[in-house]
PDB file of C-alpha atoms in Angstrom:
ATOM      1  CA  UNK A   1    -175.469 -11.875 -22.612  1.00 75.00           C
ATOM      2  CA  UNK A   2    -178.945 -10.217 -21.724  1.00 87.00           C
ATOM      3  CA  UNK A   3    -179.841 -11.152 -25.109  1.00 89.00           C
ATOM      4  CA  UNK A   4    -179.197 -15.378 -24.437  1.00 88.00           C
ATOM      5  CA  UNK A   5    -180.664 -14.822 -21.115  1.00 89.00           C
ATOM      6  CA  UNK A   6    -183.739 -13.697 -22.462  1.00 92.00           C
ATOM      7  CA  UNK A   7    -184.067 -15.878 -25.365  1.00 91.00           C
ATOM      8  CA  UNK A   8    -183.569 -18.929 -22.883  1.00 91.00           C
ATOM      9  CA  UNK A   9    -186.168 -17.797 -20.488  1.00 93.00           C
ATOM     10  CA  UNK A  10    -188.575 -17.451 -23.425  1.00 94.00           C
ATOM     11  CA  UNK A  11    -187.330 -21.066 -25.247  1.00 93.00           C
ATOM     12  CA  UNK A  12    -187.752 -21.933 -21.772  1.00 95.00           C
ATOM     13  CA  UNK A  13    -191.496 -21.085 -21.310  1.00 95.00           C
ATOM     14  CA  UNK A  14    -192.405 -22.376 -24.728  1.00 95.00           C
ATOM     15  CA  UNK A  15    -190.956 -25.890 -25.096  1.00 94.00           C
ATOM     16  CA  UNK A  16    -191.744 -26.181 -20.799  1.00 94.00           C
ATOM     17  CA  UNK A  17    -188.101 -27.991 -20.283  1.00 94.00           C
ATOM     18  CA  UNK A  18    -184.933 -26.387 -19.619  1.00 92.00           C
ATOM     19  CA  UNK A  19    -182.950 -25.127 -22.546  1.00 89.00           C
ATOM     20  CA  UNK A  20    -179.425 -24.753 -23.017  1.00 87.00           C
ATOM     21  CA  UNK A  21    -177.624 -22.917 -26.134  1.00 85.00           C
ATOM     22  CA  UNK A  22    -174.211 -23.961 -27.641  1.00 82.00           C
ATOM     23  CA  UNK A  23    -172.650 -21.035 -29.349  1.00 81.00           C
ATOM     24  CA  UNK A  24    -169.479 -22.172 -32.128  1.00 75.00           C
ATOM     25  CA  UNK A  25    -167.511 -19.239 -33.836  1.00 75.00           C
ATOM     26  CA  UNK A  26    -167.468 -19.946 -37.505  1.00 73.00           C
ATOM     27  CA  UNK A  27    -165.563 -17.966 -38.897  1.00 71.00           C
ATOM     28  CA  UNK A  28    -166.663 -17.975 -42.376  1.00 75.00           C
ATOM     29  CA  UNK A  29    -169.457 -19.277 -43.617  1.00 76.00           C
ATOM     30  CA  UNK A  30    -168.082 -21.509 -45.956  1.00 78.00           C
ATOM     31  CA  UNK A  31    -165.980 -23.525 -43.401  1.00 82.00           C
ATOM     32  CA  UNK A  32    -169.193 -25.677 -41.801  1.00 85.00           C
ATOM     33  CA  UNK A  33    -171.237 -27.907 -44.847  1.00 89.00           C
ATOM     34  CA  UNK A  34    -174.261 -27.714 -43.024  1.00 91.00           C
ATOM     35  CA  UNK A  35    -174.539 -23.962 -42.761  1.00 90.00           C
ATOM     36  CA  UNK A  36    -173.452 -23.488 -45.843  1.00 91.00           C
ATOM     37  CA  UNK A  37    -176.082 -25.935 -48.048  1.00 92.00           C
ATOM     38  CA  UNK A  38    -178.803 -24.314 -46.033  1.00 91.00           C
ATOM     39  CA  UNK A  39    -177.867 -20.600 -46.917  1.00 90.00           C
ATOM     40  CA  UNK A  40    -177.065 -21.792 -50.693  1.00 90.00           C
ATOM     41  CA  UNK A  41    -180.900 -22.787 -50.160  1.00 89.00           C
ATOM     42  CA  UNK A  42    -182.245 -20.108 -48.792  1.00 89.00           C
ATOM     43  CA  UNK A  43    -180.922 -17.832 -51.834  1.00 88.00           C
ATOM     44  CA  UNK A  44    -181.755 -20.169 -54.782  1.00 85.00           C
ATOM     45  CA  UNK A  45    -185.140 -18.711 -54.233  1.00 84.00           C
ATOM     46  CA  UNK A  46    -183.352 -15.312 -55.438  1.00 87.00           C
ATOM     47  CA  UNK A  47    -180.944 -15.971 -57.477  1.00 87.00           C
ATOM     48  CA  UNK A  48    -180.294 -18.846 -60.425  1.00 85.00           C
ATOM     49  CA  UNK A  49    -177.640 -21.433 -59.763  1.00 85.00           C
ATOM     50  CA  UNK A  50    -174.829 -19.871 -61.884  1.00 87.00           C
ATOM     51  CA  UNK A  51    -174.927 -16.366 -60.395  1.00 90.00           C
ATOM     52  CA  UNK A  52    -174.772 -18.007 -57.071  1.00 89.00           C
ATOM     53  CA  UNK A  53    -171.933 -19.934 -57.139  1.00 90.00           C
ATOM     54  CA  UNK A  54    -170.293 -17.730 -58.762  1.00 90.00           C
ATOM     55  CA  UNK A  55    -170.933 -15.111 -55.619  1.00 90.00           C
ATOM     56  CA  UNK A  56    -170.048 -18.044 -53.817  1.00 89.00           C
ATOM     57  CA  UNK A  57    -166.581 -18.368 -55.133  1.00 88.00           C
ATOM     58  CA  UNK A  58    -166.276 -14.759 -55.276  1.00 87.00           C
ATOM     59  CA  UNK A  59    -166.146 -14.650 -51.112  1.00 84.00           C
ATOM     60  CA  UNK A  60    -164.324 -18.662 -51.383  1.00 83.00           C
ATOM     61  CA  UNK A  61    -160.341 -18.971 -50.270  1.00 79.00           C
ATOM     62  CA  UNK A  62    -159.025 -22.282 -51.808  1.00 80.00           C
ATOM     63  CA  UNK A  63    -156.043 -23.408 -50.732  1.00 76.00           C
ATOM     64  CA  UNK A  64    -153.520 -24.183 -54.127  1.00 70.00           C
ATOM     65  CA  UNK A  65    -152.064 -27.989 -52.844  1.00 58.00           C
ATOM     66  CA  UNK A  66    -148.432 -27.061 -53.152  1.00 56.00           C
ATOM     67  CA  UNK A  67    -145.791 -28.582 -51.361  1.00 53.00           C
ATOM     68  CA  UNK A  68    -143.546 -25.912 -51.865  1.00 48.00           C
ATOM     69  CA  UNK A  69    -145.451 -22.722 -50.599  1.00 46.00           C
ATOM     70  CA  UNK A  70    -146.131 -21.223 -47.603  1.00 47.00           C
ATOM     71  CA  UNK A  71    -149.467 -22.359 -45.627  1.00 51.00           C
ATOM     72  CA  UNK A  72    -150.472 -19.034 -44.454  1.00 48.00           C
ATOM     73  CA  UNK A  73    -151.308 -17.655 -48.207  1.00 51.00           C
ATOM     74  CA  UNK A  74    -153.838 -17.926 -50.512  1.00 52.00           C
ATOM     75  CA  UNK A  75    -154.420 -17.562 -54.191  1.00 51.00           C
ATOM     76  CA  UNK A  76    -158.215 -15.465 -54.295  1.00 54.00           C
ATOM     77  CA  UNK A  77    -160.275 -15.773 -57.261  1.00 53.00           C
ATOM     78  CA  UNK A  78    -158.866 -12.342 -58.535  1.00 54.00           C
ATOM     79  CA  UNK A  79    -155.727 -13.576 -58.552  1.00 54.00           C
ATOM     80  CA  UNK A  80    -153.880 -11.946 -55.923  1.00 53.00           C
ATOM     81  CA  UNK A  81    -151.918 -13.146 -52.848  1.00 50.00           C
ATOM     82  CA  UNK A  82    -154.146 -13.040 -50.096  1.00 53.00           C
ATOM     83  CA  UNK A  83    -153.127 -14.226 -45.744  1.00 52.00           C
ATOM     84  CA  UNK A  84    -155.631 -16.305 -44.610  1.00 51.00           C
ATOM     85  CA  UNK A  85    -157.235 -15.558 -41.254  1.00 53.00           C
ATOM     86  CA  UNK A  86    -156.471 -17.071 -38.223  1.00 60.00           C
ATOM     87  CA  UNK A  87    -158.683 -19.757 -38.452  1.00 66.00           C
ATOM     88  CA  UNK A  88    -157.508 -24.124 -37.742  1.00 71.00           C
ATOM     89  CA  UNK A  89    -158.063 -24.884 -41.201  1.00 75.00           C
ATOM     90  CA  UNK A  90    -158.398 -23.844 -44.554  1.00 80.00           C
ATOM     91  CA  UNK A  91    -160.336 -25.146 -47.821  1.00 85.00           C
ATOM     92  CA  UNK A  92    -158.644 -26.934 -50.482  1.00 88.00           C
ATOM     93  CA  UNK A  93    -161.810 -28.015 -52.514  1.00 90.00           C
ATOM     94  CA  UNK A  94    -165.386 -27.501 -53.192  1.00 92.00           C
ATOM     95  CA  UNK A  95    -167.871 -29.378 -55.201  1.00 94.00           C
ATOM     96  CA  UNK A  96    -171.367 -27.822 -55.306  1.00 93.00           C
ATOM     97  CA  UNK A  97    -174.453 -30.183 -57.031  1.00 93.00           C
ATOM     98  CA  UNK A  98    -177.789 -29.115 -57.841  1.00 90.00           C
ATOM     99  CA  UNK A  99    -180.433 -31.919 -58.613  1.00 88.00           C
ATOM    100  CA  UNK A 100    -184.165 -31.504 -59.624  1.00 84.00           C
ATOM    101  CA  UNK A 101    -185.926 -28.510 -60.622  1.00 77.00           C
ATOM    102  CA  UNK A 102    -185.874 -25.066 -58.368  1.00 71.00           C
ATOM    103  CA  UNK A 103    -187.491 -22.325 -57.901  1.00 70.00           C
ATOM    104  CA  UNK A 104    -185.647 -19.996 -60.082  1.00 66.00           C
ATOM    105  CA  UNK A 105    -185.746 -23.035 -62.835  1.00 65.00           C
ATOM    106  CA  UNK A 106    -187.981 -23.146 -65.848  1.00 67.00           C
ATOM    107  CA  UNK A 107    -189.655 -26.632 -66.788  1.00 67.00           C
ATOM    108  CA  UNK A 108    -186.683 -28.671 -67.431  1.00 65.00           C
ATOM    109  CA  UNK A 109    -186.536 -32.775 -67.692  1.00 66.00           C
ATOM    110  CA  UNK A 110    -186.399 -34.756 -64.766  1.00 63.00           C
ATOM    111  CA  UNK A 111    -182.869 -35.982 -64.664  1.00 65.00           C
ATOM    112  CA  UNK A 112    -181.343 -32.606 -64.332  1.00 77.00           C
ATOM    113  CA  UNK A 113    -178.217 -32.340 -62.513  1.00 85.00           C
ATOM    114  CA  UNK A 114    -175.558 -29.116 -62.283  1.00 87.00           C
ATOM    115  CA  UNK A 115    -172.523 -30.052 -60.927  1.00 91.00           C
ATOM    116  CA  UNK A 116    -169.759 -26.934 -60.035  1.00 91.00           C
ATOM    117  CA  UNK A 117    -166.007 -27.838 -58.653  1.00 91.00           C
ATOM    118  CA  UNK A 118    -162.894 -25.386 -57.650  1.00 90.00           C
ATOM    119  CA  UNK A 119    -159.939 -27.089 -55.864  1.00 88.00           C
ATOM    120  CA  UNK A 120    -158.719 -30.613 -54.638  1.00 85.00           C
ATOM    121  CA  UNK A 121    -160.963 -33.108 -53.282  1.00 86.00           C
ATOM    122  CA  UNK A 122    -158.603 -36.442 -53.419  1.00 85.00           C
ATOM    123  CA  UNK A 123    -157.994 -38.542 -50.320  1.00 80.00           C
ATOM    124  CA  UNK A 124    -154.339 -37.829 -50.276  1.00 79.00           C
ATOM    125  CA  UNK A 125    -154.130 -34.161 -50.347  1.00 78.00           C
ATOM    126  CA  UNK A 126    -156.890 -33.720 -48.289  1.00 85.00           C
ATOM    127  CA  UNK A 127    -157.164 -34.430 -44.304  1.00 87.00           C
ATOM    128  CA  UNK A 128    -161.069 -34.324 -43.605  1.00 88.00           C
ATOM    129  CA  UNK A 129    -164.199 -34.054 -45.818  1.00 90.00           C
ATOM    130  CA  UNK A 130    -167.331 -32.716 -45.029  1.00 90.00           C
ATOM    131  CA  UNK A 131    -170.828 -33.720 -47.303  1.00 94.00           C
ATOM    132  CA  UNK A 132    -173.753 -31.316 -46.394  1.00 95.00           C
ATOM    133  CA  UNK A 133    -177.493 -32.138 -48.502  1.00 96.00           C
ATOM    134  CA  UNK A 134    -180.297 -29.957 -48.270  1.00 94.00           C
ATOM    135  CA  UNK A 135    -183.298 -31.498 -49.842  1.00 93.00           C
ATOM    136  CA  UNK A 136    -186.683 -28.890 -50.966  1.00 89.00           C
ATOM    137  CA  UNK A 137    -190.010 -28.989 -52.607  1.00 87.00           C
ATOM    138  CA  UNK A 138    -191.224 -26.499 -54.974  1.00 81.00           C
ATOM    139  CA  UNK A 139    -194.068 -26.419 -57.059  1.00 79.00           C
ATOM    140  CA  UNK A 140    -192.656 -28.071 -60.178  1.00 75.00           C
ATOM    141  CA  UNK A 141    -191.068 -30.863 -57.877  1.00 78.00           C
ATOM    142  CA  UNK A 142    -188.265 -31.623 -55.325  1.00 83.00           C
ATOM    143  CA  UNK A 143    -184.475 -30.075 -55.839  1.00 86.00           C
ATOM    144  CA  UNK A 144    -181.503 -31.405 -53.956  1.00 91.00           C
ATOM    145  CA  UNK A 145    -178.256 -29.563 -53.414  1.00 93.00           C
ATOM    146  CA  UNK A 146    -175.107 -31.606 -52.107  1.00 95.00           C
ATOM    147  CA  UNK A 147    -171.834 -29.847 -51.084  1.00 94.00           C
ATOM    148  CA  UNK A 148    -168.789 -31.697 -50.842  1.00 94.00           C
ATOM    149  CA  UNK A 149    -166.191 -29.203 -48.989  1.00 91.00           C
ATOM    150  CA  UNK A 150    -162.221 -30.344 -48.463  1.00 90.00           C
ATOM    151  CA  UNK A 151    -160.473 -29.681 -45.636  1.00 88.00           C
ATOM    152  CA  UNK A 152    -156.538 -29.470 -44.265  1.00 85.00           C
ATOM    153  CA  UNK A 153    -155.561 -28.432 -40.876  1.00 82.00           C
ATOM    154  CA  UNK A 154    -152.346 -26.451 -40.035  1.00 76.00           C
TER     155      UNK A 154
END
């Protein structure tokens, strides 16, 4: 509250126009493509592509596409029956793609591409689909990754 007020004064006084923040709960991370390609980015300087995913999915609540069960639980990677929180949708799919060399990457040929997926992405189980791509340049040449998330609203 202070905080924003302060921030906009000072945004204010740099760019010399008036400037107005839009604040969105997210609840997770995961939900919002953009977000989440750029902080898959910013950690591929860290860690290699496997290990991060695999944290990824490690956090990630997919939705099982079953008619039959209730919508308010979910099947974690662990295995166990989880409740999903209060939150307008949920994920039902994932697809994660790496292209070109990064940082963490030794010399590998050119037409290198990873590709990682967990959960449904057809057009008839799922209601919306988001595509987030984050493109970088390192040293040993440009990297691309592309996430394809799946959403269904309650």
């Amino acid at each position: 509250n202070d905080r924003f007020k302060i921030l906009t004064d000072y945004l204010n006084s740099v760019f010399n126009s008036e400037v107005e923040l839009d604040l969105v709960r997210l609840h997770k991370v995961f939900y919002d493509g953009q977000i989440l390609v750029q902080d898959i980015a910013l950690k591929s300087y860290k860690f290699r592509f496997v290990k991060l995913v695999s944290k990824l999915f490690k956090r990630l609540h997919i939705q099982k596409l079953d008619y039959t069960n209730n919508l308010n639980k979910t099947e974690s990677s662990a295995g166990t029956l989880q409740t999903l929180p209060s939150s307008p949708s949920y994920l039902s799919g994932i697809n994660i793609k790496l292209a070109g060399r990064t940082f963490r990457q030794r010399v590998v040929p050119r037409m290198t591409v990873k590709r990682i997926q967990k959960g449904s992405l057809t057009n008839v189980n799922v209601q919306y689909i988001d595509k987030a791509r984050f493109t970088g340049k390192t040293r040993r040449g440009a990297y691309s990754f592309t996430i394809t998330l799946g959403h269904v609203f309650k």
